[in-house]
XYZ file of C-alpha atoms in Angstrom:
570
model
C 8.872 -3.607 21.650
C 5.506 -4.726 19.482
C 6.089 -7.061 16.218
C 4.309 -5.518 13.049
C 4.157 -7.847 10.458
C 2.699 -5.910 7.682
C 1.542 -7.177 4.216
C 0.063 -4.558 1.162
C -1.774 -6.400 -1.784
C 0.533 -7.860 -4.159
C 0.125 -6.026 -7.441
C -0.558 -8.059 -11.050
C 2.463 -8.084 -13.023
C 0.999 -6.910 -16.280
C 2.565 -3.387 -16.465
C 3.231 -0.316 -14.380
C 0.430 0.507 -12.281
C -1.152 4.014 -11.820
C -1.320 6.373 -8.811
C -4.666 4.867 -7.603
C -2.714 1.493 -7.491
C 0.089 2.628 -4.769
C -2.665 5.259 -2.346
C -5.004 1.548 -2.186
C -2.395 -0.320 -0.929
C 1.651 -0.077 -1.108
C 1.753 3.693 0.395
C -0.249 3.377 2.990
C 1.612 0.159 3.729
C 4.926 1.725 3.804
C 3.270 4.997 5.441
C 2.978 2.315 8.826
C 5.978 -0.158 8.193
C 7.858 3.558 8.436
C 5.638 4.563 11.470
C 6.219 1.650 13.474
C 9.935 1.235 12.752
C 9.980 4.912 13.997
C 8.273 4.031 17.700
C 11.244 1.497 18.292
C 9.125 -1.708 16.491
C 10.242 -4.611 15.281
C 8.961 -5.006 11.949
C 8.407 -7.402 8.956
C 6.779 -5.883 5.963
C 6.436 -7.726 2.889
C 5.175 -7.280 -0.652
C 5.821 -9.340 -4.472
C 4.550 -9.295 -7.522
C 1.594 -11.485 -8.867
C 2.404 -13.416 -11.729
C 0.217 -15.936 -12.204
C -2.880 -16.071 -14.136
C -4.176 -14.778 -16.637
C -3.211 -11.370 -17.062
C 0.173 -12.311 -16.966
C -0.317 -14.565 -19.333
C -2.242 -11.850 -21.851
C 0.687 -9.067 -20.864
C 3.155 -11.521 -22.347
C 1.570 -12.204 -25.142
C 1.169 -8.566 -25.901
C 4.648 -7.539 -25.235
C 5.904 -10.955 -27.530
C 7.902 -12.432 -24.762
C 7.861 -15.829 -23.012
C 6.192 -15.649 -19.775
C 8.463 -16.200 -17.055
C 10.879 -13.871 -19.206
C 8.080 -10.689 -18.935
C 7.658 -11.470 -15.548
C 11.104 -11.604 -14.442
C 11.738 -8.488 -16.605
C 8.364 -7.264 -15.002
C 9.417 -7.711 -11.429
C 12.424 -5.734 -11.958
C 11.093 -2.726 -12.999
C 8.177 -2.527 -10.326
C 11.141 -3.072 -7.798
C 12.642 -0.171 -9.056
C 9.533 1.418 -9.734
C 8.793 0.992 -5.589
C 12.574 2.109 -4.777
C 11.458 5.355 -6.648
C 8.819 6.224 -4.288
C 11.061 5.133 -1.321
C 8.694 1.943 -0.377
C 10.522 0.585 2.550
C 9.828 -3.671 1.613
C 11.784 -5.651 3.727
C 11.460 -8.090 0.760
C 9.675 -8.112 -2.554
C 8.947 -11.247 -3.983
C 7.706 -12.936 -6.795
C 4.490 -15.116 -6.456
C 6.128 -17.508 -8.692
C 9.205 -18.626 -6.542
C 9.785 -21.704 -5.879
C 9.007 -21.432 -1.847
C 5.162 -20.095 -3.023
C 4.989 -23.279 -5.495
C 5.953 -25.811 -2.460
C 3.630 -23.981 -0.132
C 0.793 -23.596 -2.318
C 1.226 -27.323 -2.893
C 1.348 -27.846 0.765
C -1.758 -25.962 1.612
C -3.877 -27.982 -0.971
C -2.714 -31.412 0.414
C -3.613 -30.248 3.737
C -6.724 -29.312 2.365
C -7.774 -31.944 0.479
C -6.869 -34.199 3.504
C -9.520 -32.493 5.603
C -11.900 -33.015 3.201
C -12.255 -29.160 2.434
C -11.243 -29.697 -1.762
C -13.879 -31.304 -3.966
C -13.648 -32.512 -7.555
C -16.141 -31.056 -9.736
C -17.077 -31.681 -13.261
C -18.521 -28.410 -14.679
C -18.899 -26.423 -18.036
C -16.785 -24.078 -19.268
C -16.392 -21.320 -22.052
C -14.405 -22.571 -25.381
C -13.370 -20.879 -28.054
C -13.428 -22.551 -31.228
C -11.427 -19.668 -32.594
C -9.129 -19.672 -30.238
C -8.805 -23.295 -29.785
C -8.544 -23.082 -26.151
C -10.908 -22.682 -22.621
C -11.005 -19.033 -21.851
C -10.830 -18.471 -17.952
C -10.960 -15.677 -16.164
C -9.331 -12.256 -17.763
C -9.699 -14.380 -21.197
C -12.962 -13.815 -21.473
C -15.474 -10.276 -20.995
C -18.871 -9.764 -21.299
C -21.993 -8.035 -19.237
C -21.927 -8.666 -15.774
C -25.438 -10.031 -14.640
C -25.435 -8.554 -11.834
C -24.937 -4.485 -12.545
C -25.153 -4.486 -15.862
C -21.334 -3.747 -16.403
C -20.291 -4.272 -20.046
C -16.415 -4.899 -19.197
C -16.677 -7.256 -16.668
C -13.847 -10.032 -16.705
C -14.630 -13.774 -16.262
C -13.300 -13.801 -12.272
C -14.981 -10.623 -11.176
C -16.893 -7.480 -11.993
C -14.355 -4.828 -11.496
C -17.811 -2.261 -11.348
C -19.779 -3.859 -8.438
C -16.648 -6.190 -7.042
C -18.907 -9.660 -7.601
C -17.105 -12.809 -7.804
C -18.079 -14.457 -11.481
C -17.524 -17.600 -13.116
C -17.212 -17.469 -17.467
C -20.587 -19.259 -17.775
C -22.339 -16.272 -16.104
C -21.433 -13.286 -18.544
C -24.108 -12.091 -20.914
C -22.783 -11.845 -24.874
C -19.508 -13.030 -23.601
C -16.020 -12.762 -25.913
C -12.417 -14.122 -26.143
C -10.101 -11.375 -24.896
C -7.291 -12.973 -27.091
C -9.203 -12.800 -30.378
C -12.520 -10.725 -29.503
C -14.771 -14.094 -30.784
C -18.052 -14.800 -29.761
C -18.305 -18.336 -30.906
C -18.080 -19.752 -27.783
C -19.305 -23.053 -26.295
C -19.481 -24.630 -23.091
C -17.361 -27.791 -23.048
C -16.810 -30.455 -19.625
C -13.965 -30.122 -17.947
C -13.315 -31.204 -14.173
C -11.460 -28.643 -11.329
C -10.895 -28.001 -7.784
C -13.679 -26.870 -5.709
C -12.410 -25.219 -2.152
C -15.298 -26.098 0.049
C -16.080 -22.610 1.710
C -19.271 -23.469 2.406
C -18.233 -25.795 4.907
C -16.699 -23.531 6.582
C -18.606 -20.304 6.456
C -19.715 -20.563 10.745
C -16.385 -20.591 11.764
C -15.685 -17.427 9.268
C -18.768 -16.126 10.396
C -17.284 -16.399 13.996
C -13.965 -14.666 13.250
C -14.895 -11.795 10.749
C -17.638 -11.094 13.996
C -14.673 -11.147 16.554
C -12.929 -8.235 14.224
C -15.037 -5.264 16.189
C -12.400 -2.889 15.089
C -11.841 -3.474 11.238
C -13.145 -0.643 8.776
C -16.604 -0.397 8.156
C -15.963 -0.830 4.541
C -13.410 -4.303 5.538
C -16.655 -5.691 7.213
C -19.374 -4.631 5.369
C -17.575 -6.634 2.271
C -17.030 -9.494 4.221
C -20.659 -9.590 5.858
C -21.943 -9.211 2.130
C -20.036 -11.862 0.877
C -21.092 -14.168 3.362
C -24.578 -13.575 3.938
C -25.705 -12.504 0.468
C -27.870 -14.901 -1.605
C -27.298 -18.435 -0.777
C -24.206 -16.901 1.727
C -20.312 -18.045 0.984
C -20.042 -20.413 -1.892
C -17.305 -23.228 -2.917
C -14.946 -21.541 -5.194
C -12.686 -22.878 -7.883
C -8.900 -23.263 -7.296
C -7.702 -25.209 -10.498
C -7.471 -23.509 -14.395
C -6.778 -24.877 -17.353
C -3.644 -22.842 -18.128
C -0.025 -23.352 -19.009
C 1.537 -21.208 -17.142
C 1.170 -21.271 -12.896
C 1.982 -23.587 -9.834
C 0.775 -27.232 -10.921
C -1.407 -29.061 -9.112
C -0.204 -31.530 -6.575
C -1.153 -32.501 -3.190
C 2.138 -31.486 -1.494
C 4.815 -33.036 -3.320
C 2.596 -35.998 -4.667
C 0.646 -35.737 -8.007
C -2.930 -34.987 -8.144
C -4.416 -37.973 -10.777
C -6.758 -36.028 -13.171
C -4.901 -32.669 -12.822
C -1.617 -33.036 -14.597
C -2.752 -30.276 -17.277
C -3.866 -27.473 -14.740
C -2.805 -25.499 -12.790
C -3.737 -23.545 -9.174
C -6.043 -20.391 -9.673
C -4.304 -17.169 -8.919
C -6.347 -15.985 -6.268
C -5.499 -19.624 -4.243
C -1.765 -19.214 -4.489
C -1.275 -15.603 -4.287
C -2.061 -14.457 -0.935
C -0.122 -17.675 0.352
C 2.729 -15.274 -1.054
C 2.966 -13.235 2.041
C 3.992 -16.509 3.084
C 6.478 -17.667 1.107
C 7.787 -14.039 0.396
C 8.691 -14.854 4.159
C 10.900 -17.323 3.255
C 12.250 -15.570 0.214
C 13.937 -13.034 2.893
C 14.942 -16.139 4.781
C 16.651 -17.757 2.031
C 18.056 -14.879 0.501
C 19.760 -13.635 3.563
C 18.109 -10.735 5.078
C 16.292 -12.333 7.578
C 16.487 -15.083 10.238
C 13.962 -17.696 11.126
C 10.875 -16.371 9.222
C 8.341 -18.798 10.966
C 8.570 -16.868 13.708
C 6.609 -14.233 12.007
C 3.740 -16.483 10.501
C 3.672 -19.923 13.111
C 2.029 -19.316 16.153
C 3.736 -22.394 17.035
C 6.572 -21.106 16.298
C 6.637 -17.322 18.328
C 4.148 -15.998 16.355
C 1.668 -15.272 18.858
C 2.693 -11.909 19.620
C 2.993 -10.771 16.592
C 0.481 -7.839 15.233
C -0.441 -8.448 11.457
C -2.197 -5.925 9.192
C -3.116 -6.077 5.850
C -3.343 -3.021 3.394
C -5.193 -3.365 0.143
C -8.035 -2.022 -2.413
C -11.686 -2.758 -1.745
C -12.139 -5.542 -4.859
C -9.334 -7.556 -2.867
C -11.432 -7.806 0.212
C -13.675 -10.921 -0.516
C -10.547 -12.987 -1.153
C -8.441 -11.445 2.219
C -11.557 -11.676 4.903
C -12.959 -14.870 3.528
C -10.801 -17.216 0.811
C -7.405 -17.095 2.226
C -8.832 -17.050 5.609
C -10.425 -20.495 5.023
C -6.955 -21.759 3.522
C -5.528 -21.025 6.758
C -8.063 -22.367 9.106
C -8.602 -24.933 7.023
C -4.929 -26.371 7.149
C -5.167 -27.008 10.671
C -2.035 -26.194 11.493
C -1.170 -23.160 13.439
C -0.573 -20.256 10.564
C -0.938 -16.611 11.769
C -4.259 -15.285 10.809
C -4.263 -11.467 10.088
C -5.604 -9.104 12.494
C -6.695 -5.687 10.999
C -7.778 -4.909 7.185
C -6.866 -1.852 6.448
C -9.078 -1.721 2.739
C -9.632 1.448 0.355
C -12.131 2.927 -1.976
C -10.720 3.670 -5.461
C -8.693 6.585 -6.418
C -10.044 8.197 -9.634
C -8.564 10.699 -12.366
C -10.322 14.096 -13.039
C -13.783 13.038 -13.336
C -13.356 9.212 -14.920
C -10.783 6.620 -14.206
C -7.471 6.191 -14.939
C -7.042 4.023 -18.309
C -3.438 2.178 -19.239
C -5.151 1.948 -23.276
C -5.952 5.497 -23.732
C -2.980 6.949 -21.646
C -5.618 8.743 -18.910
C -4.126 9.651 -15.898
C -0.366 9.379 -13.852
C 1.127 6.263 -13.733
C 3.885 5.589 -11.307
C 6.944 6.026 -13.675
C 5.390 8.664 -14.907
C 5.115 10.772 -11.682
C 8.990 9.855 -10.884
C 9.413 11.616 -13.980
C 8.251 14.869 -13.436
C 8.365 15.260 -9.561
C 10.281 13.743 -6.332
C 8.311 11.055 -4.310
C 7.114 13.322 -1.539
C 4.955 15.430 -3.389
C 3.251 12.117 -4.793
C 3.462 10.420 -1.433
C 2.075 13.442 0.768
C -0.870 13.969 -1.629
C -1.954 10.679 -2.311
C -1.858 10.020 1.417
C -3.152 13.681 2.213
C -6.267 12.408 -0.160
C -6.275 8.690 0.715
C -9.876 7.127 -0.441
C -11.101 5.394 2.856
C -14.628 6.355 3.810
C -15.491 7.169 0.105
C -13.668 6.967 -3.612
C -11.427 9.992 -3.945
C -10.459 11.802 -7.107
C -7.130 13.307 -8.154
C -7.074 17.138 -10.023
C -4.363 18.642 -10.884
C -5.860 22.081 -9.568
C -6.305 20.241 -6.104
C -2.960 18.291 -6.696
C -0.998 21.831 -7.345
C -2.681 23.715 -4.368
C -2.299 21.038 -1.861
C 1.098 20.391 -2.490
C 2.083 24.086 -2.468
C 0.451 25.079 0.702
C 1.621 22.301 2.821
C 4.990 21.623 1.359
C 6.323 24.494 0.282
C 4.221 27.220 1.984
C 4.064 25.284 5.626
C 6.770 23.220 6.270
C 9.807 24.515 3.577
C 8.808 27.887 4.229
C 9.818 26.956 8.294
C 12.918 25.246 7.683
C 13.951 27.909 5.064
C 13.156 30.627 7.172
C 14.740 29.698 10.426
C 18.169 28.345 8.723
C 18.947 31.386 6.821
C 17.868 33.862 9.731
C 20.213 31.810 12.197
C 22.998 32.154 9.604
C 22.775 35.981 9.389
C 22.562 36.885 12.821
C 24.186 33.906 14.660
C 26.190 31.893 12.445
C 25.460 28.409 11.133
C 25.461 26.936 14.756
C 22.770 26.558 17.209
C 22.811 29.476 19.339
C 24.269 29.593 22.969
C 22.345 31.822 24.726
C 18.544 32.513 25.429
C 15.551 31.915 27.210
C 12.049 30.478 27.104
C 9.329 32.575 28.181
C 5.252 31.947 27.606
C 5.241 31.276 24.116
C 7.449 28.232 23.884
C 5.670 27.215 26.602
C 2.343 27.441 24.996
C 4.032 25.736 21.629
C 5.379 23.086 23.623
C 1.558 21.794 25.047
C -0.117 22.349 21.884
C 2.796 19.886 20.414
C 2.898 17.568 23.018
C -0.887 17.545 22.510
C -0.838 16.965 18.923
C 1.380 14.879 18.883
C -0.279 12.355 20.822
C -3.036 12.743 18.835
C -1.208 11.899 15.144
C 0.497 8.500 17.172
C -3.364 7.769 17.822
C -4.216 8.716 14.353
C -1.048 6.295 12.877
C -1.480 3.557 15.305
C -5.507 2.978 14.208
C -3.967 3.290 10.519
C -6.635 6.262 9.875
C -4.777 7.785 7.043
C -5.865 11.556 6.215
C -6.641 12.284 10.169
C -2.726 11.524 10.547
C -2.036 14.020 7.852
C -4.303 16.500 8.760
C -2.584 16.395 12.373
C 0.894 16.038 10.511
C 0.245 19.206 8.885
C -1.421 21.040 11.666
C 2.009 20.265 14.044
C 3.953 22.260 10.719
C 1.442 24.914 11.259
C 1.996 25.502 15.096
C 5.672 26.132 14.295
C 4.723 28.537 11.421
C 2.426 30.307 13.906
C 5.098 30.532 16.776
C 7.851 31.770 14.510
C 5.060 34.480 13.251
C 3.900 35.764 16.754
C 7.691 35.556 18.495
C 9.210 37.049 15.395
C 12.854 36.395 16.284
C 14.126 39.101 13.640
C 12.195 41.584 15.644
C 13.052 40.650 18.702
C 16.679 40.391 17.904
C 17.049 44.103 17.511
C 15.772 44.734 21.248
C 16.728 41.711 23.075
C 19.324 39.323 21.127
C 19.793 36.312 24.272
C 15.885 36.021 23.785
C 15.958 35.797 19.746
C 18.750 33.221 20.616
C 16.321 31.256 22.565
C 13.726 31.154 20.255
C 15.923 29.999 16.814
C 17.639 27.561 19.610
C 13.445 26.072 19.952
C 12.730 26.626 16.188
C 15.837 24.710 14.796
C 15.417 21.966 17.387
C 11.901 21.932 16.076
C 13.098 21.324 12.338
C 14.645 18.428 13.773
C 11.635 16.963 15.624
C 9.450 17.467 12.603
C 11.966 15.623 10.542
C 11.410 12.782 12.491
C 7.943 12.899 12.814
C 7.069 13.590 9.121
C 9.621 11.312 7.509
C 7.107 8.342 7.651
C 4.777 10.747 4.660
C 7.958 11.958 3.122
C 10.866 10.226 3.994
C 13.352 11.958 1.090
C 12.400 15.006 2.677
C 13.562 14.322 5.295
C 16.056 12.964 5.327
C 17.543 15.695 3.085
C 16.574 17.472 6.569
C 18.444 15.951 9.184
C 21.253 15.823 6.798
C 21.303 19.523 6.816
C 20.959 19.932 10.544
C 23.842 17.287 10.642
C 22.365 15.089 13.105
C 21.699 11.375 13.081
C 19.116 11.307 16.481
C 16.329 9.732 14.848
C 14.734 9.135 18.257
C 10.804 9.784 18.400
C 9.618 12.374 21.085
C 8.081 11.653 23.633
C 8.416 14.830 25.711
C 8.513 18.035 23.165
C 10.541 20.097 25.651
C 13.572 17.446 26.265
C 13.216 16.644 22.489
C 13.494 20.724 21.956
C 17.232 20.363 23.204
C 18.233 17.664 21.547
C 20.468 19.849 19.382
C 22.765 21.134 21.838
C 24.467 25.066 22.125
C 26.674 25.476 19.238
C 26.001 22.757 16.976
C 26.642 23.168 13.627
C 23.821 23.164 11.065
C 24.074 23.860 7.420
C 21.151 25.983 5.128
C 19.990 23.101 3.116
C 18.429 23.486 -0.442
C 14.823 24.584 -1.039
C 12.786 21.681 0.614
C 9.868 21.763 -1.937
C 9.823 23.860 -4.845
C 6.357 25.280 -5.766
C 4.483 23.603 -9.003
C 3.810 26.329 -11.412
C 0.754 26.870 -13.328
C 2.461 26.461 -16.617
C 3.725 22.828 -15.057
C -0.182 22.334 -14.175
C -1.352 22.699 -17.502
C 1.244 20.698 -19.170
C 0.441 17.861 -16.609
C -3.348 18.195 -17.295
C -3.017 17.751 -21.170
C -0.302 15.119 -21.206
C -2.089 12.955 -19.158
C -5.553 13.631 -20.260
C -5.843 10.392 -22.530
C -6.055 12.640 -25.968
C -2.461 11.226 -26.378
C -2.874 7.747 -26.032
């Protein structure tokens, strides 16, 4: 039995994010925490909510509340938000817990022991307006590098660059849209990644296997320009983790506090030892201390291209930095950007499906099989609502509801809701049988490499052989000639719903479930030989015709969709 620990990007708590949000990290997450539970795996999968910084900061501010009061009122609604689309955490944190605090706090003292944190005495913006320094999402302006006219004070959200304030062109406060801005001294924390870039070099060149689009961002970041630069860790903020080294203050920094992108992948930690503490888990290190019996463990991250630089390089050099014997990650899983008929999705002028939103007017599945059906990874995707509507239709409802429905009210009339006792195989199971077996083997290859759409594409293509078998045998014809054989084949074809309940419930696990509740079986097991796994419901089982599996979408509903969510009604 492998050990999958398995991390997805921990989303900013400023709101409900949209459907491009969950296919770049969280669903594909869950879409292998599922997969790997299902082959027998031990597994750890964890995920939180970012709350430092400044956009939680701005989010509160907007909605009027204190801050720790949004984000506490924040985190519980993108819990629920993540039970609605059936996201299988083992634990979702919060990035402001008080295990992430002592950690981050640990990680710095380590840090600044081996020499690897600098004190640096630097300019930065000030509004006189505002009467305050304006870091990161508090200030916008041009980004000199693309052009961009919305890029943000940390990064370029257009071309992914890493920014300071002091490099925007025409830049302006985000809090009160001034331009009278100054540079002031101030003094931060510097993580020296410069001192380490060979020994990043070194492991992001052992990674042979990552995406091209993992390493190619990685590679960029350290080689472009004058290659891997120090990078701040400190902000002049209220709210965040204060600076210490360990438990001990840090003389100069009592205002400050760490910068988001420091303490919030050292969440995946702590969130760890959130599950510990809150009793769902036993001795977490295991999972994360090599020294500890983490060396077998297999740890993949999930998580949108602009999060790259900070997964492959920053948090890496936190790790290896410490010196002490943390589990590094071993596969990247990253993805392009999902975006919304033609343009982007936009929270401000209501433009596209966000994830409450799609609860509202449809079940999980159809979100979760499209969004994974589509999943950006060798190129930026784009959800229609044409594309959306036929997609969903053909494979849910046409392929595999249409094969469940079929066989489970055909059984009913001729043979009773039970599995029937008599019948043979003859060529045509046979020939099912290999192409399954084959198939098969080729969607666990697909899932195991984490290559997204090829596992749904094989997913769907395993419905299709059914379809195809129950075409060409056509038990209802059969059944007036030669009723032991028609036996046999609804025998194969309602052992078959079972296996593909099984083997689909990682893409839609609501589904089913629904499924194997209406065959009335709890054997979960994975096949491993399609024509044991064909008899796993036995001669005279009882079975019940379960609802419609998946409706179709009409193309009223379409239209309705398109124009509510076009943005016109913001």
């Amino acid at each position: 039995m492998a050990r999958h620990l398995i991390t997805s990007a921990i989303p900013y708590i400023n709101g409900i994010k949209h459907l491009g949000n969950l296919v770049g990290s969280q669903l594909p997450a869950d879409l292998f925490a599922r997969y790997q539970r299902a082959r027998g795996n031990e597994v750890l999968f964890l995920c939180a909510t970012d709350e430092h910084g400044t956009p939680a900061e701005l989010a509160a501010s907007k909605a009027g509340q204190p801050v720790a009061e949004y984000c506490a009122q924040m985190h519980e609604v993108q819990s629920k938000i993540a039970e609605g689309f059936c996201l299988s955490f083992d634990h979702f944190g919060r990035s402001s817990s008080p295990q992430n605090h002592a950690l981050t706090q640990h990680f710095a003292g380590r840090l600044a022991d081996a020499g690897l944190i600098r004190e640096v005495s630097e300019k930065q913006m000030y509004s006189l307006a505002d009467g305050r320094y304006l870091p990161d999402r508090y200030i916008e302006g041009t980004c000199p590098n693309c052009g961009f006219e919305d890029a943000r004070g940390d990064q370029c959200d257009n071309c992914t660059k890493q920014l300071d304030p002091t490099d925007l062109i025409n830049p302006r406060s985000t809090i009160s849209g001034a331009t009278d801005l100054e540079k002031r001294e101030t003094r931060h924390l510097y993580l020296a990644q410069s001192q380490m870039r060979d020994q990043l070099q070194t492991w992001v060149d052992s990674k042979t296997d990552w995406p091209v689009l993992t390493t190619s961002i990685a590679k960029k970041w350290l080689n472009d320009g004058d290659g891997l630069q120090d990078r701040g860790i400190t902000r002049d903020l209220a709210w965040g983790i204060p600076v210490k080294k360990g438990q001990d203050p840090w003389t100069g920094m009592e205002d400050k506090v760490f910068y988001v992108w420091f303490d919030a992948p050292i969440e995946y930690i702590a969130s760890a030892q959130e599950w510990h503490d809150a009793g769902k888990g036993t001795d977490w290190e295991r999972w994360w201390r090599i020294d500890k019996g983490a060396e077998d463990v297999i740890y993949t991250q999930f998580m949108g291209k602009d999060n790259v630089p900070f997964h492959t390089l920053s948090f890496p050099a936190t790790i290896l930095g410490s010196g002490e014997p943390w589990k590094l990650v071993d596969y990247i899983k990253s993805f392009n950007y999902l975006n919304y008929d033609g343009g982007q999705f936009s929270t401000s002028r209501g433009r596209g499906v966000f994830m409450d939103q799609a609860l509202e007017i449809l079940p999980s599945d159809y979100w979760r099989w499209w969004l994974l059906r589509n999943a950006p990874e060798s190129s930026d995707a784009e959800f229609t609502w044409d594309l959306f509507q036929s997609n969903t239709n053909k494979d849910l409802a046409d392929v595999l509801g249409n094969f469940v429905s079929r066989v489970t009210k055909f059984c009913r009339s001729k043979f009773g809701e039970i599995v029937p006792e008599n019948g043979t195989w003859g060529y045509q199971e046979e020939a099912l049988i290999a192409e399954l077996n084959q198939r098969l083997r080729a969607y666990e290859s697909f899932m195991e490499a984490t290559e997204v759409r090829k596992a749904a594409s094989e997913l769907r293509s395993i419905w299709v052989a059914g379809n195809e078998y129950l075409q060409a045998a056509a038990p209802w014809s059969t059944f007036k000639q030669d009723p032991e054989k028609a036996a046999g084949q609804v025998r194969l074809a309602l052992n078959l719903i079972r296996l593909y309940a099984v083997v689909s419930s990682p893409f839609i696990p609501d589904a089913c479930a629904r499924i194997l509740a209406a065959m009335k079986t709890d054997d979960t097991s994975w096949p491993n030989d399609v024509k044991s796994d064909l008899k796993t419901l036995p001669p005279g089982h009882a079975f019940a015709v379960p609802e419609v599996t998946f409706r179709k979408i009409t193309d009223d509903e379409r239209e309705e969709w398109k124009t509510r969510f076009s943005g016109t009604h913001a």
